Amino acid sequence: MRDDARYLRKARRPAPFPYPIMTRLPSVSLLLLTFALAATGVRSAEDRPNIVFLLADDQATYSMGCYGNPDVKTPNLDQLAKDGMVFDNHYDTTAICMASRASILTGKLEYKTGCNFEHGNLLDEHWQKSYPVLLRQAGYATAFAGKIGIEVCDEPKGKGRLPESDFDAWGAGPGQTNYETKKNKSMVKYAKEFPHSTLSYGAFGRDFIRDCAKGDKPFCLSISFKAPHMPDTPDPRFDEVYAGKTFQKPANFGREHGGHFSKQSQQGRQYERFISWGYADRYDEVMRRYHQLIHGIDQAVGMIREALKETGTDKNTIVIYTSDNGFLCGSHGYGSKVLPYEEASRVPLMVFDPRQPTAQGIRCEALTGNIDMAPTILAAAGVAIPEGVDGKNLLTLLENPDATVHESLPLINVWGPAACHSFGVVTRDAKFVFWPYGEPGFEPTEELFDTGSDGLELREESRNPQMAGMLEAMRKTYDDAVAKWKAESVPYHGYTRFSTIFDRHIPWNEKTKEPLK
């Protein structure tokens, strides 16, 4: 069993990079470089960068070589990491696909989009300020393929629709989509050559890039892979990649490393899926399929980057790769996602901007989140970022990797059984989670993790006298986040009441005057 901190890397503990790390230029050189780029007009309206945004579904950080796992084969993703910047403290503020995707598209936290399973669709007023809509209005050719994960409605609880007409090219579909390409209506033309959907999305991206290279518009290509989401049915053309492979388990694997977690966290399906999904007794078999699905993504990414190179658009195309949430894969005795723990909420992020040679082959430890994707893409395109956006422009970190864009980020779960609802805050070095549920048999519970020194969350520190200072500081950060929820949440889809549910100063019996589901 793996016991080194490199496997799930946290701040100040770099994972082994399989290639030399570029030395950062001094600030004077950065200024000279900025002036030089401005002189060449690379940031001018006439030469705006193309943008490729690639999103996996349920991909954990430990599924790639560039995040320190020698057991996997991800050559194209590792090359993207080598070419660009790798982010080591990137979190999805909601670790479930629908809400996370709404946050990615708009740059807003879940309680400001009002969008998640069991709550409601994304209102058109938010969609109209999403990065795809705003870029198209600004003259970009836009395309979307894969699992868009949201539907748009005109009023709260309204009937949802897919926003197909808001793109120049469409290869997306409703719901979870399907791994069989022929079952995805918008992708049928690729079914014969690429019967598994993952590579069909690579082909879609390749063709869109080739078409756009013939025109005079900048383009924004968004591809949202279904992989490696369950059901774990990988492309059989890659069956040999992990045939017979065994995988080292992380040091926090198994129920013996989850006894310090809250009782509330065990009430959702994440707990039973440690057994039902085979992590307990078929670990290697399950992980072969998981990693094979990701290898398919890796090959599709290779197709897309090859198309950029082939068309000569690679020198002016920003490539961003991340995931809508992570995956627990048996850590602490849990499966699936949703929970605020590291394997589910912390995800990969790589950004390659060929115009920034100082941001190639290095890692960034700044705290970043899924809400940063929309403002980063808009800033890259020179499009104004709408008011009310919670995310930040991460291009500033490409220029200065030591900068700070967030002091803290919230971690939200208001999906699933009420007992499993939680709210938390994470900084670069610490995490605080509050589990409010206090029905008979439960007590509202606080959890504190010193993630800067315990990235595997093997210790819960809220009762540790030596961590009293950290606990008080994180409680204040948490209380501020609850106050922000109370002040800024949408007045529909049931979000306003959660500012009371998550208030740790109000007794549980005072919170339940309204019936809980």
Short mmCIF file of C-alpha atoms in Angstrom, two decimals:
data_model
loop_
_atom_site.label_atom_id
_atom_site.label_comp_id
_atom_site.label_asym_id
_atom_site.label_seq_id
_atom_site.Cartn_x
_atom_site.Cartn_y
_atom_site.Cartn_z
CA MET A 1 0.00 0.00 0.00
CA ARG A 2 1.32 3.42 -0.98
CA ASP A 3 2.10 5.60 2.01
CA ASP A 4 4.01 8.55 0.55
CA ALA A 5 2.41 12.00 0.37
CA ARG A 6 3.32 12.28 -3.30
CA TYR A 7 0.38 10.10 -4.35
CA LEU A 8 -2.21 12.69 -3.35
CA ARG A 9 -0.15 15.82 -3.41
CA LYS A 10 -1.01 18.91 -1.44
CA ALA A 11 0.62 22.29 -1.06
CA ARG A 12 4.39 22.34 -0.63
CA ARG A 13 4.77 18.61 -1.32
CA PRO A 14 5.39 18.33 -5.06
CA ALA A 15 4.59 15.12 -6.87
CA PRO A 16 7.42 13.71 -8.97
CA PHE A 17 7.17 15.44 -12.33
CA PRO A 18 8.34 13.16 -15.17
CA TYR A 19 10.22 15.99 -16.86
CA PRO A 20 12.33 19.02 -15.91
CA ILE A 21 10.48 21.92 -14.33
CA MET A 22 11.09 25.22 -16.10
CA THR A 23 12.76 27.84 -13.96
CA ARG A 24 10.54 30.84 -13.45
CA LEU A 25 11.74 34.10 -14.95
CA PRO A 26 12.26 37.05 -12.61
CA SER A 27 9.59 39.70 -12.50
CA VAL A 28 11.58 42.09 -14.73
CA SER A 29 11.67 39.44 -17.43
CA LEU A 30 7.94 38.97 -17.06
CA LEU A 31 7.40 42.67 -17.66
CA LEU A 32 9.63 42.65 -20.70
CA LEU A 33 7.77 39.60 -22.01
CA THR A 34 4.42 41.30 -21.48
CA PHE A 35 5.58 44.38 -23.39
CA ALA A 36 6.90 42.18 -26.18
CA LEU A 37 3.62 40.30 -26.50
CA ALA A 38 1.71 43.57 -26.55
CA ALA A 39 4.00 44.87 -29.29
CA THR A 40 3.27 41.85 -31.46
CA GLY A 41 -0.48 42.40 -31.04
CA VAL A 42 -1.06 38.88 -29.72
CA ARG A 43 -3.67 40.21 -27.30
CA SER A 44 -5.31 42.56 -29.78
CA ALA A 45 -8.91 42.22 -30.90
CA GLU A 46 -7.68 41.22 -34.35
CA ASP A 47 -5.72 38.29 -32.99
CA ARG A 48 -7.72 37.01 -30.05
CA PRO A 49 -6.73 33.55 -28.81
CA ASN A 50 -8.72 30.46 -29.59
CA ILE A 51 -9.86 28.52 -26.54
CA VAL A 52 -10.26 24.78 -26.06
CA PHE A 53 -11.99 23.79 -22.82
CA LEU A 54 -11.93 20.07 -22.01
CA LEU A 55 -13.92 18.61 -19.12
CA ALA A 56 -13.80 15.07 -17.75
CA ASP A 57 -16.59 13.59 -15.63
CA ASP A 58 -15.61 12.07 -12.26
CA GLN A 59 -11.83 12.20 -12.76
CA ALA A 60 -9.67 12.09 -9.66
CA THR A 61 -6.24 13.73 -9.54
CA TYR A 62 -4.48 10.40 -8.98
CA SER A 63 -5.56 9.15 -12.39
CA MET A 64 -2.71 10.86 -14.27
CA GLY A 65 1.03 10.53 -14.32
CA CYS A 66 1.52 14.28 -13.97
CA TYR A 67 -0.22 14.10 -10.59
CA GLY A 68 2.23 11.51 -9.34
CA ASN A 69 0.73 8.11 -10.28
CA PRO A 70 3.27 5.85 -12.05
CA ASP A 71 0.68 3.09 -12.56
CA VAL A 72 -1.26 4.91 -15.30
CA LYS A 73 -0.66 5.74 -18.95
CA THR A 74 -1.74 9.28 -19.81
CA PRO A 75 0.91 10.51 -22.29
CA ASN A 76 -1.12 13.27 -23.92
CA LEU A 77 -2.42 14.68 -20.64
CA ASP A 78 1.08 14.52 -19.20
CA GLN A 79 2.38 16.37 -22.25
CA LEU A 80 -0.26 19.05 -21.74
CA ALA A 81 0.97 19.35 -18.15
CA LYS A 82 4.55 19.64 -19.37
CA ASP A 83 3.58 22.32 -21.87
CA GLY A 84 1.51 24.35 -19.44
CA MET A 85 0.78 24.92 -15.77
CA VAL A 86 -0.50 22.25 -13.35
CA PHE A 87 -2.70 23.41 -10.47
CA ASP A 88 -2.39 21.42 -7.25
CA ASN A 89 -5.11 22.97 -5.12
CA HIS A 90 -8.05 23.10 -7.52
CA TYR A 91 -11.49 22.35 -6.05
CA ASP A 92 -14.99 21.90 -7.41
CA THR A 93 -17.18 23.97 -5.12
CA THR A 94 -19.93 21.39 -5.62
CA ALA A 95 -18.70 17.85 -6.30
CA ILE A 96 -21.59 16.67 -8.46
CA CYS A 97 -21.91 17.10 -12.19
CA MET A 98 -25.03 19.21 -12.78
CA ALA A 99 -24.29 21.89 -10.19
CA SER A 100 -20.56 21.89 -10.96
CA ARG A 101 -21.19 22.36 -14.67
CA ALA A 102 -23.53 25.27 -14.01
CA SER A 103 -20.78 26.86 -11.91
CA ILE A 104 -18.21 26.21 -14.65
CA LEU A 105 -20.40 27.79 -17.33
CA THR A 106 -21.37 30.86 -15.30
CA GLY A 107 -18.60 31.38 -12.76
CA LYS A 108 -21.17 31.39 -9.96
CA LEU A 109 -21.58 29.23 -6.87
CA GLU A 110 -24.44 26.72 -6.77
CA TYR A 111 -26.65 28.76 -4.48
CA LYS A 112 -26.41 31.64 -7.00
CA THR A 113 -27.25 29.53 -10.06
CA GLY A 114 -30.03 27.55 -8.30
CA CYS A 115 -29.08 24.58 -10.47
CA ASN A 116 -28.66 21.01 -9.31
CA PHE A 117 -30.43 17.67 -9.32
CA GLU A 118 -33.47 17.71 -7.04
CA HIS A 119 -33.51 21.53 -7.15
CA GLY A 120 -34.01 22.86 -10.67
CA ASN A 121 -32.63 23.78 -14.08
CA LEU A 122 -30.47 26.78 -14.94
CA LEU A 123 -32.54 29.89 -15.53
CA ASP A 124 -32.08 31.57 -18.89
CA GLU A 125 -31.01 34.79 -17.17
CA HIS A 126 -27.91 32.95 -15.92
CA TRP A 127 -27.35 31.09 -19.17
CA GLN A 128 -27.29 34.36 -21.13
CA LYS A 129 -24.26 35.37 -19.06
CA SER A 130 -22.44 32.06 -19.50
CA TYR A 131 -19.08 32.02 -21.25
CA PRO A 132 -20.33 30.27 -24.45
CA VAL A 133 -23.11 32.81 -25.01
CA LEU A 134 -20.92 35.83 -24.26
CA LEU A 135 -18.08 34.61 -26.49
CA ARG A 136 -20.41 34.02 -29.40
CA GLN A 137 -21.84 37.51 -28.95
CA ALA A 138 -18.26 38.80 -29.03
CA GLY A 139 -17.62 37.19 -32.43
CA TYR A 140 -16.28 33.77 -31.49
CA ALA A 141 -17.29 30.61 -33.34
CA THR A 142 -18.47 28.25 -30.59
CA ALA A 143 -18.99 24.51 -30.35
CA PHE A 144 -20.05 22.11 -27.63
CA ALA A 145 -19.89 18.32 -27.66
CA GLY A 146 -20.55 15.67 -25.04
CA LYS A 147 -22.45 15.81 -21.79
CA ILE A 148 -23.44 19.42 -21.22
CA GLY A 149 -25.09 18.35 -17.98
CA ILE A 150 -27.57 21.22 -17.66
CA GLU A 151 -30.81 22.34 -19.24
CA VAL A 152 -32.06 25.91 -19.49
CA CYS A 153 -35.50 27.09 -18.36
CA ASP A 154 -37.33 30.40 -18.46
CA GLU A 155 -38.68 30.40 -14.90
CA PRO A 156 -38.09 28.54 -11.63
CA LYS A 157 -39.16 24.90 -11.86
CA GLY A 158 -39.75 25.49 -15.56
CA LYS A 159 -39.32 22.85 -18.24
CA GLY A 160 -35.73 22.53 -19.36
CA ARG A 161 -34.33 22.70 -22.88
CA LEU A 162 -30.93 22.10 -24.41
CA PRO A 163 -29.28 25.33 -25.67
CA GLU A 164 -28.32 23.87 -29.06
CA SER A 165 -29.20 27.03 -30.98
CA ASP A 166 -26.66 29.04 -28.99
CA PHE A 167 -23.72 27.26 -30.65
CA ASP A 168 -22.30 27.21 -34.15
CA ALA A 169 -21.61 23.49 -33.89
CA TRP A 170 -23.41 21.03 -31.61
CA GLY A 171 -22.43 17.54 -30.57
CA ALA A 172 -23.97 17.44 -27.11
CA GLY A 173 -26.94 15.55 -25.77
CA PRO A 174 -29.43 15.34 -22.90
CA GLY A 175 -28.87 13.76 -19.51
CA GLN A 176 -25.88 11.50 -19.07
CA THR A 177 -25.53 10.82 -22.84
CA ASN A 178 -24.28 7.36 -23.84
CA TYR A 179 -20.96 5.60 -24.35
CA GLU A 180 -22.34 4.16 -27.59
CA THR A 181 -21.83 6.89 -30.16
CA LYS A 182 -24.77 5.74 -32.27
CA LYS A 183 -27.13 6.43 -29.35
CA ASN A 184 -26.11 10.09 -29.22
CA LYS A 185 -28.25 11.80 -31.84
CA SER A 186 -25.88 14.69 -32.49
CA MET A 187 -22.86 12.39 -32.92
CA VAL A 188 -24.27 9.62 -35.13
CA LYS A 189 -22.08 10.51 -38.12
CA TYR A 190 -19.01 9.44 -36.12
CA ALA A 191 -20.47 6.12 -34.95
CA LYS A 192 -18.97 3.87 -37.63
CA GLU A 193 -15.37 5.01 -37.18
CA PHE A 194 -15.61 5.70 -33.44
CA PRO A 195 -18.32 3.48 -31.89
CA HIS A 196 -17.25 4.54 -28.38
CA SER A 197 -18.24 8.13 -27.68
CA THR A 198 -14.97 9.29 -26.12
CA LEU A 199 -13.01 9.22 -29.37
CA SER A 200 -16.01 10.55 -31.28
CA TYR A 201 -15.68 13.75 -29.27
CA GLY A 202 -12.03 13.91 -30.22
CA ALA A 203 -13.09 13.62 -33.87
CA PHE A 204 -15.75 16.31 -33.41
CA GLY A 205 -13.13 18.64 -31.95
CA ARG A 206 -10.67 17.86 -34.73
CA ASP A 207 -13.25 18.66 -37.41
CA PHE A 208 -14.40 21.88 -35.75
CA ILE A 209 -10.81 23.10 -35.47
CA ARG A 210 -10.17 22.31 -39.14
CA ASP A 211 -13.30 24.17 -40.18
CA CYS A 212 -12.51 27.21 -38.05
CA ALA A 213 -8.94 27.36 -39.35
CA LYS A 214 -10.38 28.17 -42.78
CA GLY A 215 -12.29 31.18 -41.45
CA ASP A 216 -11.39 34.47 -39.83
CA LYS A 217 -13.12 34.09 -36.47
CA PRO A 218 -11.46 32.99 -33.24
CA PHE A 219 -13.07 29.85 -31.84
CA CYS A 220 -14.06 28.38 -28.51
CA LEU A 221 -14.39 24.59 -28.45
CA SER A 222 -15.92 23.01 -25.34
CA ILE A 223 -15.89 19.23 -25.00
CA SER A 224 -17.39 17.51 -22.00
CA PHE A 225 -16.48 13.85 -21.98
CA LYS A 226 -18.84 11.34 -20.38
CA ALA A 227 -15.81 9.35 -19.24
CA PRO A 228 -14.95 8.08 -16.71
CA HIS A 229 -18.52 8.32 -15.34
CA MET A 230 -20.37 5.13 -14.48
CA PRO A 231 -21.39 2.74 -15.99
CA ASP A 232 -17.70 1.98 -16.46
CA THR A 233 -17.74 0.73 -20.03
CA PRO A 234 -14.42 1.68 -21.64
CA ASP A 235 -13.53 1.59 -25.32
CA PRO A 236 -12.53 -2.02 -26.13
CA ARG A 237 -9.83 -0.81 -28.52
CA PHE A 238 -7.82 0.00 -25.39
CA ASP A 239 -8.35 -3.34 -23.64
CA GLU A 240 -4.65 -4.17 -23.76
CA VAL A 241 -3.49 -0.98 -22.07
CA TYR A 242 -4.20 -2.24 -18.54
CA ALA A 243 -4.72 -5.96 -19.17
CA GLY A 244 -3.73 -7.82 -16.00
CA LYS A 245 -2.58 -4.62 -14.33
CA THR A 246 -2.54 -4.24 -10.56
CA PHE A 247 -2.65 -0.83 -8.91
CA GLN A 248 -1.14 0.42 -5.69
CA LYS A 249 -3.75 1.66 -3.26
CA PRO A 250 -3.45 5.08 -1.62
CA ALA A 251 -2.59 5.07 2.06
CA ASN A 252 -6.11 6.23 3.01
CA PHE A 253 -7.84 3.33 1.24
CA GLY A 254 -10.47 1.35 3.12
CA ARG A 255 -12.93 1.62 5.97
CA GLU A 256 -10.15 1.48 8.54
CA HIS A 257 -9.16 4.98 7.40
CA GLY A 258 -12.66 6.47 7.58
CA GLY A 259 -13.66 5.94 11.19
CA HIS A 260 -12.89 9.57 12.06
CA PHE A 261 -15.37 10.90 9.48
CA SER A 262 -18.83 12.06 10.50
CA LYS A 263 -21.70 9.64 10.86
CA GLN A 264 -23.66 11.92 8.53
CA SER A 265 -21.20 11.28 5.69
CA GLN A 266 -22.08 7.58 5.83
CA GLN A 267 -25.79 8.15 5.11
CA GLY A 268 -25.48 8.73 1.39
CA ARG A 269 -24.88 6.19 -1.34
CA GLN A 270 -21.17 7.03 -1.34
CA TYR A 271 -20.68 4.82 1.72
CA GLU A 272 -22.39 1.69 0.42
CA ARG A 273 -20.72 1.99 -2.98
CA PHE A 274 -17.40 1.03 -1.46
CA ILE A 275 -18.95 -2.43 -1.36
CA SER A 276 -21.46 -2.44 -4.23
CA TRP A 277 -19.06 -0.97 -6.77
CA GLY A 278 -16.33 -3.45 -5.96
CA TYR A 279 -13.62 -1.35 -4.35
CA ALA A 280 -13.58 -3.59 -1.28
CA ASP A 281 -12.96 -6.88 -3.08
CA ARG A 282 -12.32 -6.17 -6.80
CA TYR A 283 -10.13 -3.11 -6.64
CA ASP A 284 -7.81 -3.89 -9.54
CA GLU A 285 -10.66 -4.93 -11.82
CA VAL A 286 -12.63 -1.75 -11.11
CA MET A 287 -9.61 0.51 -11.44
CA ARG A 288 -8.59 -1.08 -14.75
CA ARG A 289 -11.88 0.04 -16.25
CA TYR A 290 -11.69 3.45 -14.63
CA HIS A 291 -8.19 4.13 -15.91
CA GLN A 292 -9.00 2.68 -19.33
CA LEU A 293 -11.82 5.19 -19.69
CA ILE A 294 -9.39 7.98 -18.84
CA HIS A 295 -6.87 6.58 -21.32
CA GLY A 296 -9.59 7.04 -23.95
CA ILE A 297 -9.88 10.70 -22.96
CA ASP A 298 -6.12 10.97 -23.20
CA GLN A 299 -6.21 9.73 -26.78
CA ALA A 300 -9.04 12.14 -27.68
CA VAL A 301 -7.02 15.00 -26.23
CA GLY A 302 -4.16 13.88 -28.45
CA MET A 303 -6.45 14.06 -31.49
CA ILE A 304 -7.50 17.59 -30.62
CA ARG A 305 -3.99 18.86 -30.01
CA GLU A 306 -2.79 17.24 -33.22
CA ALA A 307 -5.53 19.11 -35.11
CA LEU A 308 -4.36 22.37 -33.56
CA LYS A 309 -0.81 21.67 -34.69
CA GLU A 310 -1.88 20.51 -38.15
CA THR A 311 -3.88 23.71 -38.78
CA GLY A 312 -1.27 26.04 -37.29
CA THR A 313 -3.72 27.28 -34.68
CA ASP A 314 -1.74 25.76 -31.80
CA LYS A 315 0.41 28.85 -31.32
CA ASN A 316 -2.61 30.98 -30.45
CA THR A 317 -4.89 28.47 -28.69
CA ILE A 318 -5.33 28.25 -24.93
CA VAL A 319 -6.08 24.70 -23.75
CA ILE A 320 -7.75 24.11 -20.38
CA TYR A 321 -8.34 20.63 -18.93
CA THR A 322 -10.19 19.79 -15.71
CA SER A 323 -13.01 17.64 -14.25
CA ASP A 324 -16.48 18.42 -12.94
CA ASN A 325 -15.73 16.53 -9.73
CA GLY A 326 -13.33 13.92 -8.44
CA PHE A 327 -13.94 10.33 -7.38
CA LEU A 328 -13.36 8.58 -4.05
CA CYS A 329 -12.42 5.16 -5.51
CA GLY A 330 -12.36 3.48 -2.10
CA SER A 331 -10.46 6.13 -0.13
CA HIS A 332 -11.65 6.11 3.49
CA GLY A 333 -14.10 3.33 2.54
CA TYR A 334 -16.27 5.43 0.21
CA GLY A 335 -17.14 5.32 -3.48
CA SER A 336 -18.51 7.87 -5.94
CA LYS A 337 -18.23 11.66 -5.27
CA VAL A 338 -20.39 14.48 -3.74
CA LEU A 339 -18.69 14.54 -0.31
CA PRO A 340 -16.31 17.41 0.57
CA TYR A 341 -13.33 15.11 1.10
CA GLU A 342 -10.22 15.53 -1.02
CA GLU A 343 -10.63 12.72 -3.53
CA ALA A 344 -14.14 13.89 -4.45
CA SER A 345 -13.73 17.68 -4.33
CA ARG A 346 -10.11 18.31 -5.40
CA VAL A 347 -9.61 17.73 -9.11
CA PRO A 348 -6.99 18.14 -11.83
CA LEU A 349 -6.53 21.43 -13.65
CA MET A 350 -4.01 22.17 -16.37
CA VAL A 351 -3.81 25.37 -18.39
CA PHE A 352 -1.60 25.83 -21.45
CA ASP A 353 -1.28 29.29 -22.98
CA PRO A 354 1.34 29.23 -25.77
CA ARG A 355 1.65 33.01 -25.45
CA GLN A 356 3.05 32.56 -21.92
CA PRO A 357 6.41 30.76 -22.16
CA THR A 358 7.04 31.46 -18.47
CA ALA A 359 4.03 29.33 -17.53
CA GLN A 360 5.18 26.10 -19.12
CA GLY A 361 6.28 23.04 -17.21
CA ILE A 362 5.59 24.45 -13.74
CA ARG A 363 3.10 23.87 -10.94
CA CYS A 364 0.92 26.34 -9.10
CA GLU A 365 -0.17 25.95 -5.48
CA ALA A 366 -2.74 28.75 -5.43
CA LEU A 367 -6.26 27.85 -4.29
CA THR A 368 -8.51 27.75 -7.36
CA GLY A 369 -12.00 26.50 -8.15
CA ASN A 370 -14.44 25.48 -10.87
CA ILE A 371 -16.04 28.93 -10.61
CA ASP A 372 -12.80 30.32 -12.10
CA MET A 373 -13.29 28.67 -15.49
CA ALA A 374 -15.81 31.15 -16.96
CA PRO A 375 -13.99 34.34 -15.89
CA THR A 376 -10.67 32.92 -17.08
CA ILE A 377 -12.10 32.08 -20.51
CA LEU A 378 -13.83 35.45 -20.79
CA ALA A 379 -10.69 37.33 -19.78
CA ALA A 380 -8.64 35.39 -22.31
CA ALA A 381 -11.07 36.45 -25.03
CA GLY A 382 -11.07 40.08 -23.92
CA VAL A 383 -14.74 39.88 -22.95
CA ALA A 384 -16.01 41.72 -19.87
CA ILE A 385 -16.74 39.48 -16.89
CA PRO A 386 -20.36 39.94 -15.70
CA GLU A 387 -21.12 41.37 -12.29
CA GLY A 388 -21.91 38.87 -9.56
CA VAL A 389 -19.42 36.26 -10.74
CA ASP A 390 -17.69 34.47 -7.87
CA GLY A 391 -14.72 33.15 -9.83
CA LYS A 392 -11.42 34.81 -10.68
CA ASN A 393 -9.30 35.14 -13.79
CA LEU A 394 -6.55 32.50 -13.51
CA LEU A 395 -4.49 34.02 -16.30
CA THR A 396 -2.96 36.20 -13.60
CA LEU A 397 -1.42 33.05 -12.13
CA LEU A 398 0.21 32.21 -15.44
CA GLU A 399 2.06 35.50 -15.12
CA ASN A 400 2.72 35.11 -11.39
CA PRO A 401 2.30 31.54 -10.04
CA ASP A 402 2.91 32.74 -6.48
CA ALA A 403 -0.09 35.08 -6.47
CA THR A 404 -3.30 34.43 -4.53
CA VAL A 405 -6.73 34.55 -6.17
CA HIS A 406 -8.83 33.04 -3.35
CA GLU A 407 -8.23 32.99 0.39
CA SER A 408 -10.94 30.32 0.73
CA LEU A 409 -13.60 28.51 -1.26
CA PRO A 410 -16.89 26.93 -0.13
CA LEU A 411 -17.63 23.22 -0.53
CA ILE A 412 -21.35 22.63 -1.02
CA ASN A 413 -23.56 19.55 -0.83
CA VAL A 414 -27.33 19.96 -0.76
CA TRP A 415 -28.04 16.88 -2.86
CA GLY A 416 -29.14 13.48 -1.59
CA PRO A 417 -30.54 12.64 1.85
CA ALA A 418 -30.81 15.50 4.32
CA ALA A 419 -28.57 13.62 6.75
CA CYS A 420 -25.74 13.86 4.23
CA HIS A 421 -26.01 17.59 3.48
CA SER A 422 -22.90 19.53 4.38
CA PHE A 423 -21.22 22.86 3.93
CA GLY A 424 -17.54 23.56 4.29
CA VAL A 425 -14.70 25.90 3.50
CA VAL A 426 -11.24 25.12 2.22
CA THR A 427 -8.09 27.20 2.18
CA ARG A 428 -4.78 26.20 0.69
CA ASP A 429 -3.77 24.50 3.93
CA ALA A 430 -6.94 23.67 5.87
CA LYS A 431 -10.51 22.47 5.53
CA PHE A 432 -13.53 22.86 7.82
CA VAL A 433 -16.78 20.96 7.24
CA PHE A 434 -20.06 21.29 9.13
CA TRP A 435 -22.61 18.47 9.10
CA PRO A 436 -25.78 20.04 10.55
CA TYR A 437 -28.11 17.01 10.72
CA GLY A 438 -29.18 16.44 14.32
CA GLU A 439 -32.14 14.09 14.30
CA PRO A 440 -32.17 11.32 16.99
CA GLY A 441 -29.01 9.25 16.72
CA PHE A 442 -27.02 12.15 15.26
CA GLU A 443 -25.21 15.19 16.60
CA PRO A 444 -24.28 18.19 14.45
CA THR A 445 -20.62 17.63 13.69
CA GLU A 446 -17.58 19.75 12.89
CA GLU A 447 -14.56 18.39 11.03
CA LEU A 448 -11.17 20.07 10.70
CA PHE A 449 -8.35 18.85 8.48
CA ASP A 450 -4.83 20.24 8.29
CA THR A 451 -4.55 19.52 4.57
CA GLY A 452 -1.24 21.33 4.29
CA SER A 453 0.45 18.54 6.25
CA ASP A 454 -2.20 15.79 5.96
CA GLY A 455 -3.32 15.74 2.34
CA LEU A 456 -4.81 12.27 2.76
CA GLU A 457 -7.09 13.49 5.59
CA LEU A 458 -6.02 10.73 7.91
CA ARG A 459 -6.54 12.90 11.00
CA GLU A 460 -9.59 14.87 12.12
CA GLU A 461 -8.27 17.77 14.20
CA SER A 462 -11.28 19.62 15.64
CA ARG A 463 -10.64 18.22 19.14
CA ASN A 464 -6.87 18.61 18.99
CA PRO A 465 -5.85 21.40 21.44
CA GLN A 466 -2.81 22.13 19.29
CA MET A 467 -5.14 23.04 16.41
CA ALA A 468 -7.34 25.43 18.41
CA GLY A 469 -6.05 28.46 16.54
CA MET A 470 -6.70 26.89 13.17
CA LEU A 471 -10.15 25.76 14.30
CA GLU A 472 -11.20 29.25 15.36
CA ALA A 473 -9.87 30.80 12.17
CA MET A 474 -11.69 28.25 10.00
CA ARG A 475 -14.91 28.65 11.98
CA LYS A 476 -14.82 32.39 11.22
CA THR A 477 -14.16 31.70 7.54
CA TYR A 478 -17.07 29.28 7.57
CA ASP A 479 -19.44 31.72 9.31
CA ASP A 480 -18.55 34.37 6.72
CA ALA A 481 -19.38 31.88 3.94
CA VAL A 482 -22.78 31.13 5.52
CA ALA A 483 -23.49 34.86 5.75
CA LYS A 484 -22.63 35.22 2.06
CA TRP A 485 -25.05 32.38 1.23
CA LYS A 486 -27.78 34.14 3.22
CA ALA A 487 -27.18 37.43 1.43
CA GLU A 488 -26.71 36.18 -2.13
CA SER A 489 -28.62 32.93 -2.72
CA VAL A 490 -31.35 32.79 -5.34
CA PRO A 491 -34.88 33.01 -3.87
CA TYR A 492 -36.03 29.85 -5.61
CA HIS A 493 -35.30 26.10 -5.89
CA GLY A 494 -35.09 25.80 -2.11
CA TYR A 495 -31.73 27.49 -1.56
CA THR A 496 -32.63 30.25 0.90
CA ARG A 497 -33.40 27.90 3.80
CA PHE A 498 -29.94 26.33 3.69
CA SER A 499 -28.36 29.47 5.13
CA THR A 500 -30.28 28.58 8.28
CA ILE A 501 -29.58 24.84 8.06
CA PHE A 502 -25.84 25.51 7.81
CA ASP A 503 -25.72 28.14 10.56
CA ARG A 504 -23.75 26.36 13.26
CA HIS A 505 -25.04 28.76 15.96
CA ILE A 506 -28.69 27.74 15.58
CA PRO A 507 -29.81 24.53 17.38
CA TRP A 508 -31.07 21.75 15.14
CA ASN A 509 -34.57 21.77 16.63
CA GLU A 510 -34.88 25.43 15.62
CA LYS A 511 -33.93 24.60 12.04
CA THR A 512 -36.54 21.93 11.49
CA LYS A 513 -39.71 23.96 11.77
CA GLU A 514 -39.97 23.37 8.04
CA PRO A 515 -40.12 19.66 7.18
CA LEU A 516 -36.94 18.14 5.81
CA LYS A 517 -37.03 15.73 2.91
#
